[in-house]
Amino acid sequence: MTNDMFLIYDSGELILEGYSEASFQLDDDDAKSQLDFVFKLNGGVVAWKSSKQATTADSTTEVEYIVASEAVKETVWMKNYIQELGVVPSIAEPVVILQ
């Protein structure tokens, strides 16, 4: 059971970092692209997503914009959630999402 398991971070500033990847029309059958991202909080993975794009993109640029948009939405949610927990006032540093 995981009821007695939890994450422990030091008392310093929380650092949230993200990584995203998009693969243009990876599936030959339906021409859908793959979207992936992962977020780490002080070095530990706290969120991730890997899914096929719902619509068919026309270019690699379009796919990159879509995955960046999804990753930014997740970033905003996580920053707000951490702030609501009251563990730290906020995440002061900007969140960098590497592609």
GROMACS .gro file of C-alpha atoms in nm:
model
   99
    1MET     CA    1   0.000   0.000   0.000
    2THR     CA    2   0.112   0.354  -0.062
    3ASN     CA    3  -0.085   0.518   0.221
    4ASP     CA    4   0.233   0.560   0.421
    5MET     CA    5   0.449   0.685   0.132
    6PHE     CA    6   0.515   1.051   0.058
    7LEU     CA    7   0.756   1.293  -0.110
    8ILE     CA    8   1.006   1.487   0.099
    9TYR     CA    9   1.178   1.802  -0.027
   10ASP     CA   10   1.435   2.016   0.150
   11SER     CA   11   1.326   2.349   0.295
   12GLY     CA   12   1.475   2.552   0.011
   13GLU     CA   13   1.303   2.696  -0.293
   14LEU     CA   14   1.102   2.453  -0.505
   15ILE     CA   15   1.229   2.424  -0.862
   16LEU     CA   16   0.982   2.307  -1.124
   17GLU     CA   17   1.124   2.204  -1.462
   18GLY     CA   18   0.956   2.059  -1.768
   19TYR     CA   19   1.053   1.866  -2.078
   20SER     CA   20   0.836   1.817  -2.386
   21GLU     CA   21   0.863   1.622  -2.708
   22ALA     CA   22   0.647   1.605  -3.018
   23SER     CA   23   0.673   1.349  -3.297
   24PHE     CA   24   0.513   1.456  -3.624
   25GLN     CA   25   0.274   1.202  -3.781
   26LEU     CA   26   0.436   0.911  -3.600
   27ASP     CA   27   0.152   0.670  -3.678
   28ASP     CA   28   0.142   0.577  -4.049
   29ASP     CA   29  -0.215   0.444  -4.021
   30ASP     CA   30  -0.386   0.764  -3.909
   31ALA     CA   31  -0.114   1.033  -3.950
   32LYS     CA   32  -0.152   1.137  -3.585
   33SER     CA   33   0.138   1.291  -3.398
   34GLN     CA   34   0.267   1.191  -3.054
   35LEU     CA   35   0.279   1.444  -2.769
   36ASP     CA   36   0.489   1.385  -2.458
   37PHE     CA   37   0.589   1.589  -2.155
   38VAL     CA   38   0.730   1.532  -1.807
   39PHE     CA   39   0.766   1.767  -1.509
   40LYS     CA   40   1.014   1.741  -1.224
   41LEU     CA   41   0.993   1.915  -0.888
   42ASN     CA   42   1.336   1.944  -0.725
   43GLY     CA   43   1.456   1.658  -0.944
   44GLY     CA   44   1.168   1.415  -0.881
   45VAL     CA   45   0.909   1.340  -1.149
   46VAL     CA   46   0.564   1.466  -1.041
   47ALA     CA   47   0.364   1.474  -1.366
   48TRP     CA   48   0.383   1.329  -1.716
   49LYS     CA   49   0.173   1.271  -2.025
   50SER     CA   50   0.220   1.071  -2.341
   51SER     CA   51  -0.063   1.065  -2.590
   52LYS     CA   52  -0.159   1.069  -2.952
   53GLN     CA   53  -0.273   1.409  -3.078
   54ALA     CA   54  -0.652   1.432  -3.116
   55THR     CA   55  -0.632   1.607  -3.454
   56THR     CA   56  -0.400   1.571  -3.752
   57ALA     CA   57  -0.131   1.840  -3.764
   58ASP     CA   58  -0.012   1.983  -4.094
   59SER     CA   59   0.348   2.050  -3.991
   60THR     CA   60   0.613   1.982  -3.730
   61THR     CA   61   0.580   2.345  -3.619
   62GLU     CA   62   0.210   2.297  -3.549
   63VAL     CA   63   0.280   1.985  -3.342
   64GLU     CA   64   0.548   2.169  -3.141
   65TYR     CA   65   0.304   2.454  -3.067
   66ILE     CA   66   0.038   2.206  -2.954
   67VAL     CA   67   0.270   2.021  -2.715
   68ALA     CA   68   0.406   2.353  -2.582
   69SER     CA   69   0.051   2.473  -2.518
   70GLU     CA   70  -0.038   2.152  -2.330
   71ALA     CA   71   0.281   2.173  -2.125
   72VAL     CA   72   0.218   2.538  -2.033
   73LYS     CA   73  -0.137   2.454  -1.917
   74GLU     CA   74   0.007   2.183  -1.691
   75THR     CA   75   0.272   2.425  -1.561
   76VAL     CA   76   0.012   2.687  -1.464
   77TRP     CA   77  -0.199   2.423  -1.289
   78MET     CA   78   0.100   2.286  -1.095
   79LYS     CA   79   0.222   2.631  -0.986
   80ASN     CA   80  -0.128   2.721  -0.864
   81TYR     CA   81  -0.166   2.386  -0.685
   82ILE     CA   82   0.168   2.422  -0.506
   83GLN     CA   83   0.077   2.776  -0.401
   84GLU     CA   84  -0.264   2.659  -0.269
   85LEU     CA   85  -0.093   2.389  -0.060
   86GLY     CA   86   0.079   2.670   0.129
   87VAL     CA   87   0.406   2.478   0.155
   88VAL     CA   88   0.590   2.771   0.001
   89PRO     CA   89   0.450   3.115  -0.093
   90SER     CA   90   0.507   3.043  -0.462
   91ILE     CA   91   0.758   2.913  -0.710
   92ALA     CA   92   0.964   3.226  -0.762
   93GLU     CA   93   1.176   3.113  -1.056
   94PRO     CA   94   1.024   3.097  -1.405
   95VAL     CA   95   0.948   2.744  -1.518
   96VAL     CA   96   1.162   2.638  -1.813
   97ILE     CA   97   1.013   2.383  -2.051
   98LEU     CA   98   1.281   2.228  -2.270
   99GLN     CA   99   1.189   2.077  -2.605
   0.00000   0.00000   0.00000
